[in-house]
mmCIF file with all atom_site columns, C-alpha atoms in Angstrom:
data_model
loop_
_atom_site.group_PDB
_atom_site.id
_atom_site.type_symbol
_atom_site.label_atom_id
_atom_site.label_alt_id
_atom_site.label_comp_id
_atom_site.label_asym_id
_atom_site.label_entity_id
_atom_site.label_seq_id
_atom_site.pdbx_PDB_ins_code
_atom_site.Cartn_x
_atom_site.Cartn_y
_atom_site.Cartn_z
_atom_site.occupancy
_atom_site.B_iso_or_equiv
_atom_site.pdbx_formal_charge
_atom_site.auth_seq_id
_atom_site.auth_comp_id
_atom_site.auth_asym_id
_atom_site.auth_atom_id
_atom_site.pdbx_PDB_model_num
ATOM 1   C CA . MET A 1 1   ? -59.863 -15.524 35.225 1.00 0.00 ? 1   MET A CA 1
ATOM 2   C CA . ARG A 1 2   ? -58.798 -19.224 34.979 1.00 0.00 ? 2   ARG A CA 1
ATOM 3   C CA . SER A 1 3   ? -60.899 -22.312 35.727 1.00 0.00 ? 3   SER A CA 1
ATOM 4   C CA . PHE A 1 4   ? -60.293 -25.183 37.766 1.00 0.00 ? 4   PHE A CA 1
ATOM 5   C CA . ILE A 1 5   ? -61.252 -29.085 36.514 1.00 0.00 ? 5   ILE A CA 1
ATOM 6   C CA . LEU A 1 6   ? -61.199 -31.099 39.110 1.00 0.00 ? 6   LEU A CA 1
ATOM 7   C CA . ALA A 1 7   ? -60.394 -35.178 38.050 1.00 0.00 ? 7   ALA A CA 1
ATOM 8   C CA . ASP A 1 8   ? -60.836 -37.052 40.961 1.00 0.00 ? 8   ASP A CA 1
ATOM 9   C CA . ASN A 1 9   ? -63.801 -39.591 41.733 1.00 0.00 ? 9   ASN A CA 1
ATOM 10  C CA . GLN A 1 10  ? -62.627 -39.433 45.480 1.00 0.00 ? 10  GLN A CA 1
ATOM 11  C CA . ASP A 1 11  ? -65.552 -37.392 47.126 1.00 0.00 ? 11  ASP A CA 1
ATOM 12  C CA . LEU A 1 12  ? -63.631 -36.641 50.418 1.00 0.00 ? 12  LEU A CA 1
ATOM 13  C CA . THR A 1 13  ? -60.539 -35.035 48.219 1.00 0.00 ? 13  THR A CA 1
ATOM 14  C CA . LYS A 1 14  ? -63.149 -33.300 45.868 1.00 0.00 ? 14  LYS A CA 1
ATOM 15  C CA . SER A 1 15  ? -64.817 -31.696 49.080 1.00 0.00 ? 15  SER A CA 1
ATOM 16  C CA . GLY A 1 16  ? -61.336 -30.398 50.692 1.00 0.00 ? 16  GLY A CA 1
ATOM 17  C CA . PHE A 1 17  ? -60.473 -29.087 47.167 1.00 0.00 ? 17  PHE A CA 1
ATOM 18  C CA . LEU A 1 18  ? -63.624 -27.306 46.657 1.00 0.00 ? 18  LEU A CA 1
ATOM 19  C CA . TYR A 1 19  ? -63.341 -25.775 49.914 1.00 0.00 ? 19  TYR A CA 1
ATOM 20  C CA . ILE A 1 20  ? -59.966 -24.493 49.416 1.00 0.00 ? 20  ILE A CA 1
ATOM 21  C CA . LEU A 1 21  ? -61.040 -22.973 46.177 1.00 0.00 ? 21  LEU A CA 1
ATOM 22  C CA . ASN A 1 22  ? -63.698 -21.313 47.299 1.00 0.00 ? 22  ASN A CA 1
ATOM 23  C CA . HIS A 1 23  ? -62.627 -19.995 50.688 1.00 0.00 ? 23  HIS A CA 1
ATOM 24  C CA . LYS A 1 24  ? -58.937 -18.929 48.937 1.00 0.00 ? 24  LYS A CA 1
ATOM 25  C CA . ARG A 1 25  ? -61.252 -17.245 46.292 1.00 0.00 ? 25  ARG A CA 1
ATOM 26  C CA . LEU A 1 26  ? -58.527 -19.054 43.928 1.00 0.00 ? 26  LEU A CA 1
ATOM 27  C CA . THR A 1 27  ? -61.353 -18.390 40.997 1.00 0.00 ? 27  THR A CA 1
ATOM 28  C CA . SER A 1 28  ? -64.211 -17.023 40.778 1.00 0.00 ? 28  SER A CA 1
ATOM 29  C CA . ASN A 1 29  ? -65.533 -19.451 37.611 1.00 0.00 ? 29  ASN A CA 1
ATOM 30  C CA . PRO A 1 30  ? -67.489 -22.499 38.595 1.00 0.00 ? 30  PRO A CA 1
ATOM 31  C CA . VAL A 1 31  ? -65.473 -25.312 39.400 1.00 0.00 ? 31  VAL A CA 1
ATOM 32  C CA . LYS A 1 32  ? -65.684 -28.187 36.546 1.00 0.00 ? 32  LYS A CA 1
ATOM 33  C CA . GLU A 1 33  ? -65.422 -31.896 37.547 1.00 0.00 ? 33  GLU A CA 1
ATOM 34  C CA . ALA A 1 34  ? -64.341 -34.957 35.545 1.00 0.00 ? 34  ALA A CA 1
ATOM 35  C CA . SER A 1 35  ? -64.862 -38.189 36.570 1.00 0.00 ? 35  SER A CA 1
ATOM 36  C CA . ASN A 1 36  ? -62.821 -39.914 33.458 1.00 0.00 ? 36  ASN A CA 1
ATOM 37  C CA . LYS A 1 37  ? -60.573 -38.873 30.269 1.00 0.00 ? 37  LYS A CA 1
ATOM 38  C CA . LYS A 1 38  ? -63.290 -37.770 28.031 1.00 0.00 ? 38  LYS A CA 1
ATOM 39  C CA . GLN A 1 39  ? -64.907 -35.887 30.227 1.00 0.00 ? 39  GLN A CA 1
ATOM 40  C CA . LEU A 1 40  ? -61.567 -34.447 30.845 1.00 0.00 ? 40  LEU A CA 1
ATOM 41  C CA . VAL A 1 41  ? -60.801 -33.515 27.568 1.00 0.00 ? 41  VAL A CA 1
ATOM 42  C CA . GLU A 1 42  ? -64.209 -32.367 27.052 1.00 0.00 ? 42  GLU A CA 1
ATOM 43  C CA . ALA A 1 43  ? -63.938 -29.507 29.684 1.00 0.00 ? 43  ALA A CA 1
ATOM 44  C CA . LEU A 1 44  ? -60.444 -29.152 28.299 1.00 0.00 ? 44  LEU A CA 1
ATOM 45  C CA . LEU A 1 45  ? -61.727 -28.507 24.643 1.00 0.00 ? 45  LEU A CA 1
ATOM 46  C CA . LYS A 1 46  ? -64.234 -25.762 26.247 1.00 0.00 ? 46  LYS A CA 1
ATOM 47  C CA . ASP A 1 47  ? -61.575 -23.883 28.449 1.00 0.00 ? 47  ASP A CA 1
ATOM 48  C CA . PRO A 1 48  ? -57.882 -25.051 27.273 1.00 0.00 ? 48  PRO A CA 1
ATOM 49  C CA . ASN A 1 49  ? -56.695 -22.682 29.671 1.00 0.00 ? 49  ASN A CA 1
ATOM 50  C CA . SER A 1 50  ? -57.593 -24.519 32.423 1.00 0.00 ? 50  SER A CA 1
ATOM 51  C CA . ILE A 1 51  ? -55.651 -25.771 36.321 1.00 0.00 ? 51  ILE A CA 1
ATOM 52  C CA . VAL A 1 52  ? -56.217 -29.887 35.921 1.00 0.00 ? 52  VAL A CA 1
ATOM 53  C CA . ILE A 1 53  ? -56.111 -30.865 39.684 1.00 0.00 ? 53  ILE A CA 1
ATOM 54  C CA . LEU A 1 54  ? -56.004 -34.754 38.871 1.00 0.00 ? 54  LEU A CA 1
ATOM 55  C CA . ASP A 1 55  ? -55.569 -37.938 41.219 1.00 0.00 ? 55  ASP A CA 1
ATOM 56  C CA . TYR A 1 56  ? -53.869 -40.305 38.826 1.00 0.00 ? 56  TYR A CA 1
ATOM 57  C CA . SER A 1 57  ? -54.277 -42.964 40.636 1.00 0.00 ? 57  SER A CA 1
ATOM 58  C CA . LEU A 1 58  ? -58.250 -43.026 40.687 1.00 0.00 ? 58  LEU A CA 1
ATOM 59  C CA . PHE A 1 59  ? -58.707 -41.921 37.442 1.00 0.00 ? 59  PHE A CA 1
ATOM 60  C CA . ASP A 1 60  ? -59.217 -44.100 34.537 1.00 0.00 ? 60  ASP A CA 1
ATOM 61  C CA . PHE A 1 61  ? -55.652 -43.854 32.929 1.00 0.00 ? 61  PHE A CA 1
ATOM 62  C CA . GLU A 1 62  ? -53.600 -46.858 32.323 1.00 0.00 ? 62  GLU A CA 1
ATOM 63  C CA . VAL A 1 63  ? -50.375 -45.380 31.570 1.00 0.00 ? 63  VAL A CA 1
ATOM 64  C CA . VAL A 1 64  ? -48.576 -42.135 31.940 1.00 0.00 ? 64  VAL A CA 1
ATOM 65  C CA . SER A 1 65  ? -48.311 -41.653 28.433 1.00 0.00 ? 65  SER A CA 1
ATOM 66  C CA . GLU A 1 66  ? -52.174 -41.451 28.043 1.00 0.00 ? 66  GLU A CA 1
ATOM 67  C CA . VAL A 1 67  ? -51.778 -38.091 30.685 1.00 0.00 ? 67  VAL A CA 1
ATOM 68  C CA . LEU A 1 68  ? -48.486 -36.906 28.793 1.00 0.00 ? 68  LEU A CA 1
ATOM 69  C CA . SER A 1 69  ? -50.543 -37.009 25.285 1.00 0.00 ? 69  SER A CA 1
ATOM 70  C CA . ILE A 1 70  ? -53.181 -34.651 26.373 1.00 0.00 ? 70  ILE A CA 1
ATOM 71  C CA . LYS A 1 71  ? -51.310 -32.474 28.013 1.00 0.00 ? 71  LYS A CA 1
ATOM 72  C CA . SER A 1 72  ? -49.691 -32.106 25.004 1.00 0.00 ? 72  SER A CA 1
ATOM 73  C CA . ARG A 1 73  ? -52.708 -31.349 23.192 1.00 0.00 ? 73  ARG A CA 1
ATOM 74  C CA . PHE A 1 74  ? -53.328 -28.503 25.846 1.00 0.00 ? 74  PHE A CA 1
ATOM 75  C CA . LEU A 1 75  ? -50.108 -26.963 26.325 1.00 0.00 ? 75  LEU A CA 1
ATOM 76  C CA . ASP A 1 76  ? -51.679 -23.855 28.123 1.00 0.00 ? 76  ASP A CA 1
ATOM 77  C CA . SER A 1 77  ? -53.449 -26.440 31.110 1.00 0.00 ? 77  SER A CA 1
ATOM 78  C CA . SER A 1 78  ? -51.317 -26.294 34.167 1.00 0.00 ? 78  SER A CA 1
ATOM 79  C CA . TRP A 1 79  ? -51.709 -29.621 35.647 1.00 0.00 ? 79  TRP A CA 1
ATOM 80  C CA . VAL A 1 80  ? -51.417 -30.537 40.029 1.00 0.00 ? 80  VAL A CA 1
ATOM 81  C CA . PHE A 1 81  ? -51.086 -33.775 40.606 1.00 0.00 ? 81  PHE A CA 1
ATOM 82  C CA . VAL A 1 82  ? -52.455 -35.325 43.968 1.00 0.00 ? 82  VAL A CA 1
ATOM 83  C CA . ALA A 1 83  ? -51.991 -38.562 45.662 1.00 0.00 ? 83  ALA A CA 1
ATOM 84  C CA . GLU A 1 84  ? -51.333 -40.707 48.674 1.00 0.00 ? 84  GLU A CA 1
ATOM 85  C CA . GLU A 1 85  ? -47.953 -41.399 47.117 1.00 0.00 ? 85  GLU A CA 1
ATOM 86  C CA . PHE A 1 86  ? -46.026 -41.070 44.147 1.00 0.00 ? 86  PHE A CA 1
ATOM 87  C CA . SER A 1 87  ? -43.623 -43.557 42.456 1.00 0.00 ? 87  SER A CA 1
ATOM 88  C CA . TYR A 1 88  ? -39.985 -41.859 41.363 1.00 0.00 ? 88  TYR A CA 1
ATOM 89  C CA . PRO A 1 89  ? -40.454 -42.805 37.368 1.00 0.00 ? 89  PRO A CA 1
ATOM 90  C CA . PHE A 1 90  ? -43.723 -41.360 37.598 1.00 0.00 ? 90  PHE A CA 1
ATOM 91  C CA . VAL A 1 91  ? -43.023 -37.900 38.739 1.00 0.00 ? 91  VAL A CA 1
ATOM 92  C CA . ASN A 1 92  ? -39.484 -38.042 36.799 1.00 0.00 ? 92  ASN A CA 1
ATOM 93  C CA . ARG A 1 93  ? -41.389 -38.472 33.559 1.00 0.00 ? 93  ARG A CA 1
ATOM 94  C CA . ILE A 1 94  ? -44.170 -36.036 33.807 1.00 0.00 ? 94  ILE A CA 1
ATOM 95  C CA . ILE A 1 95  ? -41.506 -33.556 35.114 1.00 0.00 ? 95  ILE A CA 1
ATOM 96  C CA . CYS A 1 96  ? -39.122 -34.569 32.223 1.00 0.00 ? 96  CYS A CA 1
ATOM 97  C CA . ASN A 1 97  ? -41.493 -33.484 29.654 1.00 0.00 ? 97  ASN A CA 1
ATOM 98  C CA . TYR A 1 98  ? -43.321 -30.579 31.797 1.00 0.00 ? 98  TYR A CA 1
ATOM 99  C CA . PRO A 1 99  ? -40.901 -28.968 34.151 1.00 0.00 ? 99  PRO A CA 1
ATOM 100 C CA . LEU A 1 100 ? -43.322 -26.669 35.505 1.00 0.00 ? 100 LEU A CA 1
ATOM 101 C CA . THR A 1 101 ? -46.112 -29.505 37.106 1.00 0.00 ? 101 THR A CA 1
ATOM 102 C CA . ASN A 1 102 ? -47.087 -29.417 40.406 1.00 0.00 ? 102 ASN A CA 1
ATOM 103 C CA . PHE A 1 103 ? -46.877 -32.264 42.598 1.00 0.00 ? 103 PHE A CA 1
ATOM 104 C CA . ILE A 1 104 ? -48.897 -32.458 45.975 1.00 0.00 ? 104 ILE A CA 1
ATOM 105 C CA . LEU A 1 105 ? -49.428 -35.396 48.904 1.00 0.00 ? 105 LEU A CA 1
ATOM 106 C CA . LYS A 1 106 ? -52.944 -35.694 50.114 1.00 0.00 ? 106 LYS A CA 1
ATOM 107 C CA . ASP A 1 107 ? -51.612 -35.802 53.548 1.00 0.00 ? 107 ASP A CA 1
ATOM 108 C CA . GLU A 1 108 ? -50.204 -32.495 53.196 1.00 0.00 ? 108 GLU A CA 1
ATOM 109 C CA . THR A 1 109 ? -51.031 -29.445 55.220 1.00 0.00 ? 109 THR A CA 1
ATOM 110 C CA . LEU A 1 110 ? -53.823 -26.945 53.965 1.00 0.00 ? 110 LEU A CA 1
ATOM 111 C CA . ALA A 1 111 ? -50.913 -23.894 53.588 1.00 0.00 ? 111 ALA A CA 1
ATOM 112 C CA . ASN A 1 112 ? -49.261 -26.484 50.917 1.00 0.00 ? 112 ASN A CA 1
ATOM 113 C CA . LEU A 1 113 ? -52.247 -27.754 49.379 1.00 0.00 ? 113 LEU A CA 1
ATOM 114 C CA . THR A 1 114 ? -53.441 -24.068 48.923 1.00 0.00 ? 114 THR A CA 1
ATOM 115 C CA . LYS A 1 115 ? -50.025 -23.276 47.622 1.00 0.00 ? 115 LYS A CA 1
ATOM 116 C CA . ALA A 1 116 ? -49.914 -25.596 44.778 1.00 0.00 ? 116 ALA A CA 1
ATOM 117 C CA . LEU A 1 117 ? -53.152 -23.929 43.618 1.00 0.00 ? 117 LEU A CA 1
ATOM 118 C CA . GLN A 1 118 ? -52.141 -20.652 43.328 1.00 0.00 ? 118 GLN A CA 1
ATOM 119 C CA . CYS A 1 119 ? -48.759 -21.783 41.729 1.00 0.00 ? 119 CYS A CA 1
ATOM 120 C CA . ALA A 1 120 ? -50.681 -23.695 39.324 1.00 0.00 ? 120 ALA A CA 1
ATOM 121 C CA . TYR A 1 121 ? -52.694 -20.538 38.418 1.00 0.00 ? 121 TYR A CA 1
ATOM 122 C CA . LYS A 1 122 ? -49.730 -18.610 37.698 1.00 0.00 ? 122 LYS A CA 1
ATOM 123 C CA . ASN A 1 123 ? -48.417 -21.443 35.852 1.00 0.00 ? 123 ASN A CA 1
ATOM 124 C CA . ASP A 1 124 ? -45.578 -21.620 38.465 1.00 0.00 ? 124 ASP A CA 1
ATOM 125 C CA . GLN A 1 125 ? -44.232 -24.965 39.766 1.00 0.00 ? 125 GLN A CA 1
ATOM 126 C CA . PHE A 1 126 ? -44.766 -26.274 43.502 1.00 0.00 ? 126 PHE A CA 1
ATOM 127 C CA . ILE A 1 127 ? -43.258 -29.801 44.665 1.00 0.00 ? 127 ILE A CA 1
ATOM 128 C CA . SER A 1 128 ? -44.120 -30.355 48.488 1.00 0.00 ? 128 SER A CA 1
ATOM 129 C CA . GLU A 1 129 ? -41.074 -31.409 50.615 1.00 0.00 ? 129 GLU A CA 1
ATOM 130 C CA . LYS A 1 130 ? -42.422 -35.262 50.627 1.00 0.00 ? 130 LYS A CA 1
ATOM 131 C CA . VAL A 1 131 ? -42.298 -35.331 46.753 1.00 0.00 ? 131 VAL A CA 1
ATOM 132 C CA . LEU A 1 132 ? -39.091 -33.829 46.221 1.00 0.00 ? 132 LEU A CA 1
ATOM 133 C CA . GLN A 1 133 ? -37.642 -36.534 48.819 1.00 0.00 ? 133 GLN A CA 1
ATOM 134 C CA . ILE A 1 134 ? -38.634 -38.887 46.987 1.00 0.00 ? 134 ILE A CA 1
ATOM 135 C CA . ILE A 1 135 ? -36.976 -37.335 43.868 1.00 0.00 ? 135 ILE A CA 1
ATOM 136 C CA . GLU A 1 136 ? -33.578 -36.769 45.805 1.00 0.00 ? 136 GLU A CA 1
ATOM 137 C CA . ASN A 1 137 ? -33.605 -40.160 46.881 1.00 0.00 ? 137 ASN A CA 1
ATOM 138 C CA . ASN A 1 138 ? -33.780 -41.883 43.529 1.00 0.00 ? 138 ASN A CA 1
ATOM 139 C CA . GLN A 1 139 ? -31.985 -39.320 41.547 1.00 0.00 ? 139 GLN A CA 1
ATOM 140 C CA . HIS A 1 140 ? -29.487 -41.998 40.832 1.00 0.00 ? 140 HIS A CA 1
ATOM 141 C CA . ILE A 1 141 ? -30.146 -45.753 40.219 1.00 0.00 ? 141 ILE A CA 1
ATOM 142 C CA . ASP A 1 142 ? -27.883 -47.657 42.144 1.00 0.00 ? 142 ASP A CA 1
ATOM 143 C CA . ILE A 1 143 ? -26.383 -50.634 40.916 1.00 0.00 ? 143 ILE A CA 1
ATOM 144 C CA . SER A 1 144 ? -28.297 -52.309 43.896 1.00 0.00 ? 144 SER A CA 1
ATOM 145 C CA . GLU A 1 145 ? -31.392 -51.836 42.260 1.00 0.00 ? 145 GLU A CA 1
ATOM 146 C CA . GLU A 1 146 ? -30.272 -54.738 39.679 1.00 0.00 ? 146 GLU A CA 1
ATOM 147 C CA . LYS A 1 147 ? -31.417 -57.037 42.735 1.00 0.00 ? 147 LYS A CA 1
ATOM 148 C CA . LYS A 1 148 ? -34.868 -56.337 42.483 1.00 0.00 ? 148 LYS A CA 1
ATOM 149 C CA . LEU A 1 149 ? -34.595 -58.720 39.291 1.00 0.00 ? 149 LEU A CA 1
ATOM 150 C CA . SER A 1 150 ? -34.103 -62.415 39.335 1.00 0.00 ? 150 SER A CA 1
ATOM 151 C CA . SER A 1 151 ? -31.023 -63.893 37.540 1.00 0.00 ? 151 SER A CA 1
ATOM 152 C CA . THR A 1 152 ? -33.435 -65.026 34.840 1.00 0.00 ? 152 THR A CA 1
ATOM 153 C CA . GLU A 1 153 ? -35.278 -61.722 34.861 1.00 0.00 ? 153 GLU A CA 1
ATOM 154 C CA . THR A 1 154 ? -32.081 -59.985 34.383 1.00 0.00 ? 154 THR A CA 1
ATOM 155 C CA . GLU A 1 155 ? -30.864 -62.497 31.335 1.00 0.00 ? 155 GLU A CA 1
ATOM 156 C CA . ILE A 1 156 ? -34.392 -61.740 29.959 1.00 0.00 ? 156 ILE A CA 1
ATOM 157 C CA . VAL A 1 157 ? -34.078 -57.841 30.096 1.00 0.00 ? 157 VAL A CA 1
ATOM 158 C CA . LYS A 1 158 ? -30.869 -58.136 28.288 1.00 0.00 ? 158 LYS A CA 1
ATOM 159 C CA . LEU A 1 159 ? -32.923 -60.571 25.567 1.00 0.00 ? 159 LEU A CA 1
ATOM 160 C CA . ILE A 1 160 ? -35.497 -58.174 25.637 1.00 0.00 ? 160 ILE A CA 1
ATOM 161 C CA . ALA A 1 161 ? -33.180 -55.188 24.521 1.00 0.00 ? 161 ALA A CA 1
ATOM 162 C CA . ALA A 1 162 ? -31.130 -56.982 21.869 1.00 0.00 ? 162 ALA A CA 1
ATOM 163 C CA . GLY A 1 163 ? -34.671 -57.158 20.234 1.00 0.00 ? 163 GLY A CA 1
ATOM 164 C CA . MET A 1 164 ? -36.060 -60.519 20.524 1.00 0.00 ? 164 MET A CA 1
ATOM 165 C CA . THR A 1 165 ? -39.353 -61.664 20.418 1.00 0.00 ? 165 THR A CA 1
ATOM 166 C CA . THR A 1 166 ? -40.727 -63.785 23.392 1.00 0.00 ? 166 THR A CA 1
ATOM 167 C CA . LYS A 1 167 ? -40.862 -66.791 21.022 1.00 0.00 ? 167 LYS A CA 1
ATOM 168 C CA . GLU A 1 168 ? -36.971 -66.770 20.573 1.00 0.00 ? 168 GLU A CA 1
ATOM 169 C CA . ILE A 1 169 ? -36.540 -65.956 23.944 1.00 0.00 ? 169 ILE A CA 1
ATOM 170 C CA . ALA A 1 170 ? -38.215 -69.093 24.910 1.00 0.00 ? 170 ALA A CA 1
ATOM 171 C CA . ASN A 1 171 ? -36.179 -71.077 22.641 1.00 0.00 ? 171 ASN A CA 1
ATOM 172 C CA . VAL A 1 172 ? -32.935 -69.563 23.563 1.00 0.00 ? 172 VAL A CA 1
ATOM 173 C CA . ARG A 1 173 ? -33.541 -70.142 27.278 1.00 0.00 ? 173 ARG A CA 1
ATOM 174 C CA . PHE A 1 174 ? -35.312 -73.375 27.123 1.00 0.00 ? 174 PHE A CA 1
ATOM 175 C CA . LEU A 1 175 ? -38.761 -71.917 28.442 1.00 0.00 ? 175 LEU A CA 1
ATOM 176 C CA . SER A 1 176 ? -42.064 -71.768 27.103 1.00 0.00 ? 176 SER A CA 1
ATOM 177 C CA . ILE A 1 177 ? -43.749 -68.442 26.151 1.00 0.00 ? 177 ILE A CA 1
ATOM 178 C CA . HIS A 1 178 ? -46.594 -68.088 28.575 1.00 0.00 ? 178 HIS A CA 1
ATOM 179 C CA . THR A 1 179 ? -43.291 -68.330 31.100 1.00 0.00 ? 179 THR A CA 1
ATOM 180 C CA . VAL A 1 180 ? -41.402 -65.492 29.384 1.00 0.00 ? 180 VAL A CA 1
ATOM 181 C CA . MET A 1 181 ? -44.562 -63.672 29.167 1.00 0.00 ? 181 MET A CA 1
ATOM 182 C CA . THR A 1 182 ? -44.904 -63.930 33.088 1.00 0.00 ? 182 THR A CA 1
ATOM 183 C CA . HIS A 1 183 ? -41.569 -62.698 33.545 1.00 0.00 ? 183 HIS A CA 1
ATOM 184 C CA . ARG A 1 184 ? -41.867 -59.986 31.311 1.00 0.00 ? 184 ARG A CA 1
ATOM 185 C CA . LYS A 1 185 ? -45.080 -58.681 33.397 1.00 0.00 ? 185 LYS A CA 1
ATOM 186 C CA . ASN A 1 186 ? -42.676 -58.933 36.243 1.00 0.00 ? 186 ASN A CA 1
ATOM 187 C CA . ILE A 1 187 ? -39.945 -57.088 35.243 1.00 0.00 ? 187 ILE A CA 1
ATOM 188 C CA . PHE A 1 188 ? -42.240 -54.304 33.566 1.00 0.00 ? 188 PHE A CA 1
ATOM 189 C CA . ARG A 1 189 ? -43.842 -53.726 37.319 1.00 0.00 ? 189 ARG A CA 1
ATOM 190 C CA . LYS A 1 190 ? -40.927 -54.556 39.297 1.00 0.00 ? 190 LYS A CA 1
ATOM 191 C CA . LEU A 1 191 ? -39.012 -51.423 37.373 1.00 0.00 ? 191 LEU A CA 1
ATOM 192 C CA . GLU A 1 192 ? -42.170 -49.366 37.268 1.00 0.00 ? 192 GLU A CA 1
ATOM 193 C CA . VAL A 1 193 ? -41.833 -48.908 33.492 1.00 0.00 ? 193 VAL A CA 1
ATOM 194 C CA . ASN A 1 194 ? -44.878 -49.757 30.753 1.00 0.00 ? 194 ASN A CA 1
ATOM 195 C CA . ASN A 1 195 ? -42.962 -50.578 27.470 1.00 0.00 ? 195 ASN A CA 1
ATOM 196 C CA . ILE A 1 196 ? -39.413 -52.040 26.199 1.00 0.00 ? 196 ILE A CA 1
ATOM 197 C CA . HIS A 1 197 ? -38.262 -48.483 25.403 1.00 0.00 ? 197 HIS A CA 1
ATOM 198 C CA . GLU A 1 198 ? -38.428 -47.517 28.856 1.00 0.00 ? 198 GLU A CA 1
ATOM 199 C CA . MET A 1 199 ? -36.994 -50.847 30.739 1.00 0.00 ? 199 MET A CA 1
ATOM 200 C CA . THR A 1 200 ? -34.068 -50.603 27.816 1.00 0.00 ? 200 THR A CA 1
ATOM 201 C CA . LYS A 1 201 ? -33.425 -47.216 29.199 1.00 0.00 ? 201 LYS A CA 1
ATOM 202 C CA . TYR A 1 202 ? -33.349 -48.398 32.641 1.00 0.00 ? 202 TYR A CA 1
ATOM 203 C CA . ALA A 1 203 ? -31.107 -51.130 31.726 1.00 0.00 ? 203 ALA A CA 1
ATOM 204 C CA . VAL A 1 204 ? -28.744 -48.951 30.427 1.00 0.00 ? 204 VAL A CA 1
ATOM 205 C CA . ARG A 1 205 ? -28.279 -46.790 33.453 1.00 0.00 ? 205 ARG A CA 1
ATOM 206 C CA . ALA A 1 206 ? -28.102 -50.063 35.813 1.00 0.00 ? 206 ALA A CA 1
ATOM 207 C CA . GLY A 1 207 ? -25.283 -51.077 33.927 1.00 0.00 ? 207 GLY A CA 1
ATOM 208 C CA . LEU A 1 208 ? -27.228 -53.975 32.829 1.00 0.00 ? 208 LEU A CA 1
ATOM 209 C CA . ILE A 1 209 ? -26.604 -53.572 29.270 1.00 0.00 ? 209 ILE A CA 1
ATOM 210 C CA . ASN A 1 210 ? -23.734 -51.565 27.199 1.00 0.00 ? 210 ASN A CA 1
ATOM 211 C CA . LEU A 1 211 ? -25.136 -48.036 25.676 1.00 0.00 ? 211 LEU A CA 1
ATOM 212 C CA . ALA A 1 212 ? -22.546 -48.678 22.983 1.00 0.00 ? 212 ALA A CA 1
ATOM 213 C CA . GLU A 1 213 ? -24.240 -52.241 21.777 1.00 0.00 ? 213 GLU A CA 1
ATOM 214 C CA . TYR A 1 214 ? -28.302 -50.442 21.932 1.00 0.00 ? 214 TYR A CA 1
ATOM 215 C CA . TYR A 1 215 ? -29.579 -47.367 20.746 1.00 0.00 ? 215 TYR A CA 1
ATOM 216 C CA . ILE A 1 216 ? -32.038 -46.162 23.003 1.00 0.00 ? 216 ILE A CA 1
#
């Protein structure tokens, strides 16, 4: 029988999931708890076939690539992501890499929470209607998304995608290096990306740069 690893640092949520797991008798094995990445990896090393219930926002992950890295090490594990809300870039990146991942919001019904756990146990996929709505509303980046960036930020996106360094951009735009770094930080935050690669892919989809000019 597969085991569950509860990776959530919110006591109320943990109590809720423990109740479901025990009341619905989804496993006869003790539910393991992990409060950080190290403990999560240690638990998976002991039982690579586990189902991980993870609240990404409350854990000590800095970027989504860290989650994907752990999942790639334990391909037999199943994951259930829980959160008060999800961003489309996060959900999309996880699903693109691991389609059978489960997503559930914390304000779902008991029936949906239970179903998500049951699907994960069987290595099936469950995505709640609320999360599906997030996906459907964002599947196509409209050109209006450009408005999230100022004209200066848009120009800096193009220069970064062209391979220019912060110092080079500062010289071209007659800005200080500190100002360029601030713009870059704001661009990443607005576009919900973590690195230049993700930013450039967004810029191509939004029509900010020509795909023929850049290799993604």
